[in-house]
Coordinates of C-alpha atoms and ligand atoms in Angstrom, one line a residue:
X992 CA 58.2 116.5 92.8
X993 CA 60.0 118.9 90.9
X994 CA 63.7 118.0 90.1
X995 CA 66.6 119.9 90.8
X996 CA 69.0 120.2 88.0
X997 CA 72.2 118.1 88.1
X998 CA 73.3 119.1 91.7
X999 CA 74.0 115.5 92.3
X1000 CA 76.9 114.5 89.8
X1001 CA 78.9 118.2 91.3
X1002 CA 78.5 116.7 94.5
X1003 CA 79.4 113.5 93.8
X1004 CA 82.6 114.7 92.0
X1005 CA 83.3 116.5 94.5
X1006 CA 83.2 113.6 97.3
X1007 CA 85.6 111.5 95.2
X1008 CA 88.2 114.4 94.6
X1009 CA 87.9 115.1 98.5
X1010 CA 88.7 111.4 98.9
X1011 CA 91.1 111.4 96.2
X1012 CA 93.3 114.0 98.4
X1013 CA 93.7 111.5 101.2
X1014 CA 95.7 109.4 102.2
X1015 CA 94.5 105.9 101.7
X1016 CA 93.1 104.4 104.8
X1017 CA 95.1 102.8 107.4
X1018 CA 95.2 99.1 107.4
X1019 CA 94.0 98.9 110.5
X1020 CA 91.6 96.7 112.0
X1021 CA 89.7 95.7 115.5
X1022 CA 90.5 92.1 116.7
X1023 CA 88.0 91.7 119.7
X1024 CA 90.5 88.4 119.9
X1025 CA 94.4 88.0 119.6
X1026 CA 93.3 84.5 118.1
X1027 CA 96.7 84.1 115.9
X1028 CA 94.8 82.4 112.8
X1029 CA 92.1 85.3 113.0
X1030 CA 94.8 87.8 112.4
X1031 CA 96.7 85.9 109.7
X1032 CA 93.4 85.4 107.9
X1033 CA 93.0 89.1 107.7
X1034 CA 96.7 89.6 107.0
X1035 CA 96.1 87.2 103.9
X1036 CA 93.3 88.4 102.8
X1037 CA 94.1 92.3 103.0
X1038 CA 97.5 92.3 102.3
X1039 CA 98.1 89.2 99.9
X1040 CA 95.1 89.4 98.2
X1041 CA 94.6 87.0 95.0
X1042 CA 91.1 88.2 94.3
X1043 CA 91.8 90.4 91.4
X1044 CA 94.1 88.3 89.3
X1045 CA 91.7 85.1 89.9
X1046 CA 88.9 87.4 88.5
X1047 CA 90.5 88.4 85.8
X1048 CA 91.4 85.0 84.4
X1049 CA 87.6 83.9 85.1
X1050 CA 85.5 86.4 83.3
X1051 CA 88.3 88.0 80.9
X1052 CA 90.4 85.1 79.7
X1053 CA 87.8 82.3 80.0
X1054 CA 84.3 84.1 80.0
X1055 CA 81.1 83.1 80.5
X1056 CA 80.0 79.5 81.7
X1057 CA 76.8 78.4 80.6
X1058 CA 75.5 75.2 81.4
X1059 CA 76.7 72.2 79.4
X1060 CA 78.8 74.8 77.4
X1061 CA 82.6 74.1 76.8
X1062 CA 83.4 77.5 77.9
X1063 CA 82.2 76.6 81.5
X1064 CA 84.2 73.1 81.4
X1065 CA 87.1 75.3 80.4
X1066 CA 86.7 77.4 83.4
X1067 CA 86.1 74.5 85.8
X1068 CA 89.1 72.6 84.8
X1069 CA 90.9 76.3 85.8
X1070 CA 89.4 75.8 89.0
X1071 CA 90.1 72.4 90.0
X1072 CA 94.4 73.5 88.9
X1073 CA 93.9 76.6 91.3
X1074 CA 92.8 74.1 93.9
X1075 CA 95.2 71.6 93.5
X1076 CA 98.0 74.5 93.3
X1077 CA 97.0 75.4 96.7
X1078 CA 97.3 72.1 98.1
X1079 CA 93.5 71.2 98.0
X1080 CA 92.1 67.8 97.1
X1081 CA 90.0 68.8 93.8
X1082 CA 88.1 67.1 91.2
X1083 CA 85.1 67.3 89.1
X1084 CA 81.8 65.4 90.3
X1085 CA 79.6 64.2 87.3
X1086 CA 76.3 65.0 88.2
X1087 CA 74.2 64.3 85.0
X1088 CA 73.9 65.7 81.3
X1089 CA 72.6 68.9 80.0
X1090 CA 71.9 70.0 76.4
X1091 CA 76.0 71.3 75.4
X1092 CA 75.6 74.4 73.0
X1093 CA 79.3 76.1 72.0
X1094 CA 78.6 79.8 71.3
X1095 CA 80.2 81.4 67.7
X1096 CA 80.6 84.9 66.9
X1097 CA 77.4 86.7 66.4
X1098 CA 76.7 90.0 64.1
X1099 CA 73.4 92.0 63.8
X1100 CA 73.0 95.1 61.2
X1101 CA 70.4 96.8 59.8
X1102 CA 70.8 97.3 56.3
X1103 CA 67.2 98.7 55.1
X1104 CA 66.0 101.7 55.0
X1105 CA 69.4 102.7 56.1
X1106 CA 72.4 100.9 57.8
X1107 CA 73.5 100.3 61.2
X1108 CA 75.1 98.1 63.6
X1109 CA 73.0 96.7 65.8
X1110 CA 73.8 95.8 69.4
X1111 CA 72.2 92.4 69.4
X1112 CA 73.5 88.6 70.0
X1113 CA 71.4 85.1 69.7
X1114 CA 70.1 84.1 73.0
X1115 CA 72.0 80.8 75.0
X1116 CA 70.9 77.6 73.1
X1117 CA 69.9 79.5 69.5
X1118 CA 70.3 77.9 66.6
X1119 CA 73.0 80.2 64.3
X1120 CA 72.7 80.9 61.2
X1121 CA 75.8 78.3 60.0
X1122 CA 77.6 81.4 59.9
X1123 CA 75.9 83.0 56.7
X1124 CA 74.5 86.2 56.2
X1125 CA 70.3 85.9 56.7
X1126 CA 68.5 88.9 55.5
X1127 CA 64.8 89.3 56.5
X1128 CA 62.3 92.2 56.9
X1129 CA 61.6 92.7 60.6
X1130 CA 57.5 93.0 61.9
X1131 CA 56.4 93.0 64.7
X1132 CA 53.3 91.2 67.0
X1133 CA 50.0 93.3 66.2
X1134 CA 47.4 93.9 68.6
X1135 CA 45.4 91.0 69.1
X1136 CA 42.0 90.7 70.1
X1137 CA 41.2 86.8 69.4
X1138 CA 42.8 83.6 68.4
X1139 CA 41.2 85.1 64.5
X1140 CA 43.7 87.4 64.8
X1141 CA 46.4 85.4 65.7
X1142 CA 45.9 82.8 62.9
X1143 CA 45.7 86.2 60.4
X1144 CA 48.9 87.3 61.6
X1145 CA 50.7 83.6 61.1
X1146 CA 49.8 84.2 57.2
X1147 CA 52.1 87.2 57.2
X1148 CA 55.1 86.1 58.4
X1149 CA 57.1 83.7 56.2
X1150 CA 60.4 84.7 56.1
X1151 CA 60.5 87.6 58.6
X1152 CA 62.0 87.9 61.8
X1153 CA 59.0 88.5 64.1
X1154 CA 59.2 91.0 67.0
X1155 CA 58.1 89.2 70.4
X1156 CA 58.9 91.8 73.1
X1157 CA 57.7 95.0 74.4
X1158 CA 58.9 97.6 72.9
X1159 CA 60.1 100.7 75.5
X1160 CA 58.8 104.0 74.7
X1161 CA 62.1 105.4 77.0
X1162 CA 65.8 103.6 77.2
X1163 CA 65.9 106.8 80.2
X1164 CA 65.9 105.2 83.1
X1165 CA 63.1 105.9 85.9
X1166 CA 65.6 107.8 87.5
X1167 CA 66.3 110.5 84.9
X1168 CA 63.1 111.4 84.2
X1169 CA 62.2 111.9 88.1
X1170 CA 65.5 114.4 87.7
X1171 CA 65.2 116.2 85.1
X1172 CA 61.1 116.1 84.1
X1173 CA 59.1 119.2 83.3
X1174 CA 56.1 119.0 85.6
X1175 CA 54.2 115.6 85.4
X1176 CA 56.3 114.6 81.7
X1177 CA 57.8 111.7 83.9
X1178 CA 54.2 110.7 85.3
X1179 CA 52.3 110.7 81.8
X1180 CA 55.3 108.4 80.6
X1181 CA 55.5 106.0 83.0
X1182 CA 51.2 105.8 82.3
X1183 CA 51.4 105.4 79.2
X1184 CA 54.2 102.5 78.9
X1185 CA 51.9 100.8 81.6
X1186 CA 49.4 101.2 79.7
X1187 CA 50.8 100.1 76.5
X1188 CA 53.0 96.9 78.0
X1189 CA 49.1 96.0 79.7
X1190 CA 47.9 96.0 75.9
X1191 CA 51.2 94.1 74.6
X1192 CA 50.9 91.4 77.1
X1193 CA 47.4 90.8 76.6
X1194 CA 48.1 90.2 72.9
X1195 CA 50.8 87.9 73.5
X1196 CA 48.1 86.0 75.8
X1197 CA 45.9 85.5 73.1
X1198 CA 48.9 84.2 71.2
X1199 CA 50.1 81.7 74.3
X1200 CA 46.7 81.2 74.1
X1201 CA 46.1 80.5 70.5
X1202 CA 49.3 78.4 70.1
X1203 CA 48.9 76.4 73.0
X1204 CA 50.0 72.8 72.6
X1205 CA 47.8 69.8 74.2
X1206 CA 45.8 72.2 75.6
X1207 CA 45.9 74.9 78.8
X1208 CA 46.8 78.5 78.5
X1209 CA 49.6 77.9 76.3
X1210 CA 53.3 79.3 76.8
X1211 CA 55.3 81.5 74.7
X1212 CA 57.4 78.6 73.4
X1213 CA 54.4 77.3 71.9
X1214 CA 53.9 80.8 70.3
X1215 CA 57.4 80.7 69.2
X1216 CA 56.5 77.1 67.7
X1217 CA 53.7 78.7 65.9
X1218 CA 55.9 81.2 64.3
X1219 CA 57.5 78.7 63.0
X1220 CA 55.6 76.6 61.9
X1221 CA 54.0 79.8 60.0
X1222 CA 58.0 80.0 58.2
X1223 CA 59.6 82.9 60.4
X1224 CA 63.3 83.5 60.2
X1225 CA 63.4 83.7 63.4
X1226 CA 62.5 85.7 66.6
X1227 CA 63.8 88.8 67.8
X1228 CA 63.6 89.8 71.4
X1229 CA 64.8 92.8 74.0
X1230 CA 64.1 92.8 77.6
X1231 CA 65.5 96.1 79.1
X1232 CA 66.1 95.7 83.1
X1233 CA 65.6 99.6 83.0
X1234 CA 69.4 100.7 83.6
X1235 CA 71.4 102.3 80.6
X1236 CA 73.0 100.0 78.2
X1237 CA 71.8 96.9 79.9
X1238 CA 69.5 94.0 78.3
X1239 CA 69.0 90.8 79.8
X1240 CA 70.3 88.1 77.7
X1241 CA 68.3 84.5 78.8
X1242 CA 68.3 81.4 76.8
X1243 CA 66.5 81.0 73.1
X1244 CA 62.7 79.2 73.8
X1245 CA 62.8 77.0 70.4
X1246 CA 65.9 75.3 69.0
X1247 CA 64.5 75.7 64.7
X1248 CA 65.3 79.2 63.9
X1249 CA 67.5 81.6 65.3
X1250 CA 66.1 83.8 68.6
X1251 CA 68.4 86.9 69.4
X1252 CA 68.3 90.1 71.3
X1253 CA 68.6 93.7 70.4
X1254 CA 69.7 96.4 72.9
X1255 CA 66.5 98.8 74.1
X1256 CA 67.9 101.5 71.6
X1257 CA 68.5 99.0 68.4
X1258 CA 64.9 97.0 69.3
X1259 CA 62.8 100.2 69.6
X1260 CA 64.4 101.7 66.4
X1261 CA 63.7 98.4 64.2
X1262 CA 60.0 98.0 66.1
X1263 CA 59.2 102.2 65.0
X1264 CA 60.4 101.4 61.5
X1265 CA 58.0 98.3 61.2
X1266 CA 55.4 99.9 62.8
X1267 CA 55.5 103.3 60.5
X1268 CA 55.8 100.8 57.2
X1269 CA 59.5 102.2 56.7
X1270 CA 60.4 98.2 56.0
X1271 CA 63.5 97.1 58.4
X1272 CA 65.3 94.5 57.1
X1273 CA 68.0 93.2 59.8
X1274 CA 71.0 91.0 58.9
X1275 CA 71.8 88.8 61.4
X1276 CA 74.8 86.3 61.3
X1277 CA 75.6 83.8 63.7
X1278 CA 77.7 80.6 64.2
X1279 CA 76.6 78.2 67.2
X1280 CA 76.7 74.4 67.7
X1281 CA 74.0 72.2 69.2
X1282 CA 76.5 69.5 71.4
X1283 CA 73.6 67.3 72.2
X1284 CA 73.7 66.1 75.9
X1285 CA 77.1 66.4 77.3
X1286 CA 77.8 65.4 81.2
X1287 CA 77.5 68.0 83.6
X1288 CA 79.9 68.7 86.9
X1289 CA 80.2 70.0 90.2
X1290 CA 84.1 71.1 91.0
X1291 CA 84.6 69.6 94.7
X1292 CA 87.8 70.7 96.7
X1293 CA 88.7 69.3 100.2
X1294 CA 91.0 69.9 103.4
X1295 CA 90.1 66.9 105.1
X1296 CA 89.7 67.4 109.1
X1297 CA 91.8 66.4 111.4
X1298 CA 89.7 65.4 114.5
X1299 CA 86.2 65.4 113.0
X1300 CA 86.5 64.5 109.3
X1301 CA 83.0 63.7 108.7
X1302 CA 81.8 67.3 110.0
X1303 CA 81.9 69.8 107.1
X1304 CA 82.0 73.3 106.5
X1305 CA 81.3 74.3 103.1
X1306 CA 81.7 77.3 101.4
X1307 CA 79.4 77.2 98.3
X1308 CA 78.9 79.2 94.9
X1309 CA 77.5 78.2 91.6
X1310 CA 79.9 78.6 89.0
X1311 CA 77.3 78.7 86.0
X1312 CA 76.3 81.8 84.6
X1313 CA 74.3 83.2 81.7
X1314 CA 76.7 84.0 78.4
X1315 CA 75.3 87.7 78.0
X1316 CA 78.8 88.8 79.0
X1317 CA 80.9 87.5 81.4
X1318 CA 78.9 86.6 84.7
X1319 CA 81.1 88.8 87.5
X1320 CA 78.5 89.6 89.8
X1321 CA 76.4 86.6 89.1
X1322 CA 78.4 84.1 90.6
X1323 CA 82.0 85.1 89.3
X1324 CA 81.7 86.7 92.4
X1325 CA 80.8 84.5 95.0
X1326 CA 82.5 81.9 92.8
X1327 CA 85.9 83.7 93.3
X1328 CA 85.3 84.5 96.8
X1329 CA 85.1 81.0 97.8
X1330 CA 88.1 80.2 96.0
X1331 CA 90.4 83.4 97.8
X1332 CA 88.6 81.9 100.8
X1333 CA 90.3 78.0 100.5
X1334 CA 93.3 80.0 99.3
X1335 CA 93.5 81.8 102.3
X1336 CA 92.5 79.1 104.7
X1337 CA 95.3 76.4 102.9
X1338 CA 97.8 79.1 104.0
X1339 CA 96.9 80.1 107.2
X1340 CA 95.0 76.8 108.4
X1341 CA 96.2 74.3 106.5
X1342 CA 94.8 71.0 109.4
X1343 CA 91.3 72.0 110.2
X1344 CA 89.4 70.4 113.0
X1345 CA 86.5 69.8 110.3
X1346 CA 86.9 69.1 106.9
X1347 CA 86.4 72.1 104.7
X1348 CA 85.1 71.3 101.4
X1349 CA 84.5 74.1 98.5
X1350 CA 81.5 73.3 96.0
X1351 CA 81.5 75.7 92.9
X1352 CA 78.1 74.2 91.2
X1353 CA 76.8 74.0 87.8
X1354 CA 73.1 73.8 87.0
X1355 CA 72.2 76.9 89.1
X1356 CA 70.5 79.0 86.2
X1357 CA 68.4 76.2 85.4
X1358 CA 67.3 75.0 88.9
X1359 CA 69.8 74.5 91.4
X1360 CA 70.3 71.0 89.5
X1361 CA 73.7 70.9 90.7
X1362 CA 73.6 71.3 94.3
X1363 CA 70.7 69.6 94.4
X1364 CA 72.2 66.3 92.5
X1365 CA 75.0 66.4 95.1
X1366 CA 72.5 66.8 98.5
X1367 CA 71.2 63.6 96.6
X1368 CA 74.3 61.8 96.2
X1369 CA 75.8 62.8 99.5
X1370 CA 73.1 62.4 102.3
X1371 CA 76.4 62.0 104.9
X1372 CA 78.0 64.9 103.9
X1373 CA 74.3 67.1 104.5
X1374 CA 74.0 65.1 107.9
X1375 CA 77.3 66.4 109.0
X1376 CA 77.0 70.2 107.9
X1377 CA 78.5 72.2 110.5
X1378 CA 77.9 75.7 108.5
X1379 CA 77.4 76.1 104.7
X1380 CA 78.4 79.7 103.6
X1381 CA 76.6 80.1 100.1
X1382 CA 77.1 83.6 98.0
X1383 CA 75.2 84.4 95.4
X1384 CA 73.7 88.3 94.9
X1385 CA 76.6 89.9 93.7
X1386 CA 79.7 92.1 94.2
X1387 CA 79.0 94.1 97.5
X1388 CA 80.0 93.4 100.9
X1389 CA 78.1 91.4 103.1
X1390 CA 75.5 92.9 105.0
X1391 CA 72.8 90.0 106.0
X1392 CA 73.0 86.8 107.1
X1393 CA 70.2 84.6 108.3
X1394 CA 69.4 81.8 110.7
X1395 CA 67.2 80.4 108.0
X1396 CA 64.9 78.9 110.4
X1397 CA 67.2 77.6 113.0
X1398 CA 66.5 78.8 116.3
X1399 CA 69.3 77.6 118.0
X1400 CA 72.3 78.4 115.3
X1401 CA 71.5 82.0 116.2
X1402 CA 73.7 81.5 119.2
X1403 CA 76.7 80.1 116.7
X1404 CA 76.5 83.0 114.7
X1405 CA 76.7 85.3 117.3
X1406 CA 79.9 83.5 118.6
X1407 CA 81.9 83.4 115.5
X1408 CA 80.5 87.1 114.6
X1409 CA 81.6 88.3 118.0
X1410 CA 85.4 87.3 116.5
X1411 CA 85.2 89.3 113.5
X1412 CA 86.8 92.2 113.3
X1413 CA 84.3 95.3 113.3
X1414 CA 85.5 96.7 109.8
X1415 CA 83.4 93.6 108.8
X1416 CA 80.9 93.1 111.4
X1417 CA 79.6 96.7 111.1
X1418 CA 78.3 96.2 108.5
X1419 CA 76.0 92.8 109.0
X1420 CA 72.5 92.4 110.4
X1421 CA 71.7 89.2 111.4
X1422 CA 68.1 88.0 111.3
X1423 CA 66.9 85.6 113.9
X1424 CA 65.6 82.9 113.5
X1425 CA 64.8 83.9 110.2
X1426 CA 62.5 82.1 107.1
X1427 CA 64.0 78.7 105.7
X1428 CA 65.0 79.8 102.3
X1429 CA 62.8 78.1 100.2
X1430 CA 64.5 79.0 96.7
X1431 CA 66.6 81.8 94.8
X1432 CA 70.3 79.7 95.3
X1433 CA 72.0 76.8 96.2
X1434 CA 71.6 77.3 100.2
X1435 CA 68.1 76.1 99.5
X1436 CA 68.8 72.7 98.2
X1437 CA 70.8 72.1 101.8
X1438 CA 67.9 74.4 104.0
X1439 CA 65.1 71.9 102.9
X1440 CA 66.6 69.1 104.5
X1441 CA 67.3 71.2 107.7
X1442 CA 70.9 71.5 107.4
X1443 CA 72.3 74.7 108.9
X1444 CA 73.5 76.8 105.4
X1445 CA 73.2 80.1 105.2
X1446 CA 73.4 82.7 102.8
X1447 CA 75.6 85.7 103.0
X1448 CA 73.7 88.5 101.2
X1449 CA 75.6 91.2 99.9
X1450 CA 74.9 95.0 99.2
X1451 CA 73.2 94.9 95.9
X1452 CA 75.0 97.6 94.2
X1453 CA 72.2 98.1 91.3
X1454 CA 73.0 94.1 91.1
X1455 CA 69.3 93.7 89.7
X1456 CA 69.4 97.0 87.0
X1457 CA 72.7 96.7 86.2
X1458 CA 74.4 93.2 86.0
X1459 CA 71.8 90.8 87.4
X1460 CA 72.0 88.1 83.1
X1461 CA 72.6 91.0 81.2
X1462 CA 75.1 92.1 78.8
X1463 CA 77.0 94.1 81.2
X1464 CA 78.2 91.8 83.8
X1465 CA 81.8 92.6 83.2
X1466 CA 84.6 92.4 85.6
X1467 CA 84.6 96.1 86.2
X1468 CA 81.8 96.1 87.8
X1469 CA 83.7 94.1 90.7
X1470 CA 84.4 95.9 93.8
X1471 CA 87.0 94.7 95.2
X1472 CA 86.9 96.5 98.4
X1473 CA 83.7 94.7 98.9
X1474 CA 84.9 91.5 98.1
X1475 CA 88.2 91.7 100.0
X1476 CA 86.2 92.3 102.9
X1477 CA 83.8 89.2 102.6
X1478 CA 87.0 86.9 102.2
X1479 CA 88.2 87.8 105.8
X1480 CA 84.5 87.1 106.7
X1481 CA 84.0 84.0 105.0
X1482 CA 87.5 82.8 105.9
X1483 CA 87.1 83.8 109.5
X1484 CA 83.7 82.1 109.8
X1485 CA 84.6 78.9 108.0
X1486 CA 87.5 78.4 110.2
X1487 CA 85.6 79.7 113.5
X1488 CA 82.6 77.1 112.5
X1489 CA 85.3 74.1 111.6
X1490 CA 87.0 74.5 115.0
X1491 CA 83.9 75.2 117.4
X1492 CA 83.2 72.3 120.2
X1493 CA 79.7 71.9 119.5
X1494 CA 78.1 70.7 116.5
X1495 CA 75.3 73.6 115.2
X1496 CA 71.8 72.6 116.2
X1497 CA 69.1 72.2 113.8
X1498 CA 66.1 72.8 115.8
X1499 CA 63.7 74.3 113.7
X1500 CA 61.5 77.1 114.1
X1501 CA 57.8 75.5 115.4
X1502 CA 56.0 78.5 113.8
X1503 CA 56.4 79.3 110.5
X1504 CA 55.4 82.3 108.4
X1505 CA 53.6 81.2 104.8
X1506 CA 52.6 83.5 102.0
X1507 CA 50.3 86.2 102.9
X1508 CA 51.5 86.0 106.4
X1509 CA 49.1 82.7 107.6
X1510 CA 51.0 79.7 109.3
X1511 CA 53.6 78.4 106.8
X1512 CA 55.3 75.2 106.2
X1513 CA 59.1 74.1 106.0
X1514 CA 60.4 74.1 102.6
X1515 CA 60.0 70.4 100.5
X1516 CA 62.9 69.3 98.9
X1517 CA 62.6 69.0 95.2
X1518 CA 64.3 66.6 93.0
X1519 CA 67.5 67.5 90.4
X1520 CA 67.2 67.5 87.1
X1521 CA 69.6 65.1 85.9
X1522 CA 69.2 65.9 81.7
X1523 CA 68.0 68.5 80.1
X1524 CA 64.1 69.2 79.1
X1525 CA 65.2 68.4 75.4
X1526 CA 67.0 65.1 76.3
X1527 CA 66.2 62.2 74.3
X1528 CA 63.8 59.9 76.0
X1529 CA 62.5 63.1 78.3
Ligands
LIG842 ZN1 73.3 83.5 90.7

């Protein structure tokens, strides 16, 4: 296809100066209902909202909240006084331990052949560099054909940081080069980065392979291990989610010499200088401390019912995130949405008919560890689920909500959907019965036992480009419209579910759909981790 040129950044100028000259929209709204706590939830929610000072405080002031890191016990003991302030009965739930790691200030530069600041930071769980400078020339993983090759490269890098990722041939996204291409320029690159990623990947096989520790195919921590065994600084690594800026920023495979990311730009200049001989040498100084295993929490907050206290409905998010940047959209989020939501419901519906309880988990990142430690220690609380809203996809308002699998809950849903007001509804599908989610959040730990929890998936916004554990999941990519929206939902469904006669079914589906599209099976339960992999005794 042949692109126009920039038509589409005039028009969308345009739109928003067109908007800009009108008057803001009227607060008006569509109560199918003139239930008086439906209209005072979207009176408190529109009009009183405390989403974007919660936010603020979250990802700005307090940051990131890793795992087993103190920034995320920080941020959960400003949960539990939010709670409390509201009137809710909140605490933390020990769940277990996790490897604790306290993030320092990080610095990357390139001082050879010439200088620059890099954009770059060690990876979650990296050892630092005790805060000293640590010089070393970059290379970077060689085409290799055998294990021979493998073993030839080891003897070459003692003392350099050793290049692990693909390196991207364009930091353009797709998009731009479907724009703006000369005739088949944006086909012949995207074949030749396949192609070259194909022959990158199969090297680092035969490395995996090569390195692979009591036998099997070998992982790339066991290539890592081999690279330091061999006397590498350390490991350098860039994975580019393919929107501008962005970089994904995981956790650091080995815990004996420093892992850290560049940016797409800053990793493919250092891999071109190794690769034409011009002999990068990259600075990299970082301070970070290895806690050990530190104990690990849920935060738990509770109205307690007032007719049926033992029937729950839970409005769920993990709290967790990765510490690329601030983790808005994944969970800050959903994480601050279920908070507006008990803020909202403490003023408007203070005595419930159930007992509402909010669960902001840890673990999530590393496998649903904390939700699943508390369907473990609370098998009455998952028998008397009346609705579990979980959030968890980012920023956007709500536009999907599933039966999971419950063929009778459909008719619940439909109820308490036919009393939200159609700003909201309009823009939900609701799948019936739907697949039992099986994985990908915290609904899942609660699904596999059959409980009715459902996940309210948003709009993605570019969630998985853009924000989805990279570097810029910042608090302005929040949109607050959005999330204003999904409080009135999420408050008007929680108290719609806590105050219906019947207790939701869980009949299940009889036929499933597996993989493929052959019969499938129900979802198994798996167990919480209750310590980290590197735990003593594990
Ligand atoms: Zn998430």
């Amino acid at each position: 296809m042949r692109a126009e040129a920039g038509p589409r950044r005039v028009v969308l100028a345009a739109m928003l100066g067109v908007l800009l000259g009108q008057p803001p929209a009227a607060a008006a709204q569509t109560f199918a209902t003139d239930d008086p706590v439906l209209r005072a939830i979207w009176d408190e929610a529109m009009s009183r909202s405390q989403l974007e000072p919660l936010a603020q405080a979250l990802l700005d002031s307090l940051g990131p909240r890793l795992t087993g890191s103190p920034g995320m016990e920080r941020a959960q003991d400003w949960a539990v006084g939010r709670l409390q302030e509201w009137g809710v009965d909140a605490e933390l739930e020990e769940y277990g331990t996790w490897e604790g790691w306290e993030r320092g200030p990080s610095h990357v530069d390139l001082v050879a052949p010439r200088v620059r600041s890099l954009e770059g930071r060690i990876l979650a769980w990296s050892p630092g560099t005790g805060g000293r400078p640590v010089e070393a020339e970059a290379t970077s993983l060689p085409e290799l054909a055998s294990a021979a090759d493998w073993r030839a490269f080891l003897g070459t890098v003692r003392d350099k940081w050793v290049m692990l990722s693909f390196p991207q041939p364009t930091c353009r996204p797709d998009p731009q080069w479907v724009q703006f291409q000369m005739e088949g320029s944006g086909l012949r690159m995207a074949q030749a980065r396949q192609e070259a990623e194909q022959r990158w990947n199969q090297s680092l096989d035969v490395a995996r392979a090569a390195s692979a520790s009591g036998g099997g195919d070998g992982s790339t921590a066991d290539a890592h291990a081999a690279l330091e065994a061999a006397g590498a600084a350390g490991i350098i690594t860039s994975q580019w989610p393919g929107a501008p800026g962005t970089v994904r920023v995981f956790d650091a495979e080995n815990r004996a010499t420093p892992t850290f990311e560049l940016s797409c730009e800053d990793y493919g200049l250092v891999h071109r200088l190794a690769a034409n001989g011009q002999g990068p040498v990259v600075r990299l100084t970082a301070e970070a401390e290895n806690l050990g295993e530190v104990p690990v929490y849920n935060v738990i907050g509770r109205i307690e019912g007032s007719e049926l206290p033992e029937e729950y409905v839970i409005l769920s998010a993990h709290f967790d995130s990765w510490d690329g940047s601030s983790g808005a959209t994944d969970n800050g989020s959903g994480s601050v949405l279920m908070l507006e939501t008990m803020r909202v419901l403490t003023e408007v519906y203070p005595r419930p008919r159930r007992t509402i309880l909010i669960a902001l988990w840890s673990g999530e990142e590393q496998g649903l560890n904390g939700s699943r430690a508390f369907v473990e220690d609370h098998p009455e609380i998952v028998a008397g689920i009346q609705a579990l809203w979980n959030q968890d996809n980012g920023t956007g308002r709500v536009t999907r909500i599933s039966a999971m699998g419950l063929v009778d809950a459909g008719g619940e849903l439909a109820e308490w959907l036919s009393q939200v007001p159609e700003e909201v509804k309009e823009y939900i599908d609701v799948e019936l019965p739907g697949d039992p989610g099986g994985g990908g959040s915290d609904y899942a730990s609660f699904v596999c036992h059959g409980a009715p929890a459902f996940p309210l998936s948003a709009l993605s916004w570019d969630y998985s480009t853009h924000t989805w554990h990279t570097n810029r999941d910042t608090y302005d990519k929040l949109v607050f419209d959005d999330l204003r929206n999904n409080v009135a939902l999420t408050a008007s469904l929680a108290y719609l579910a806590a105050g219906d006669d019947d207790f939701v079914s869980r009949r299940r589906r009889d036929v499933l759909t597996g993989r493929g599209g052959g019969p499938g099976t129900w979802p198994e339960c798996r167990p919480a981790q209750r310590s980290s992999p590197n735990a003593p005794g594990r």
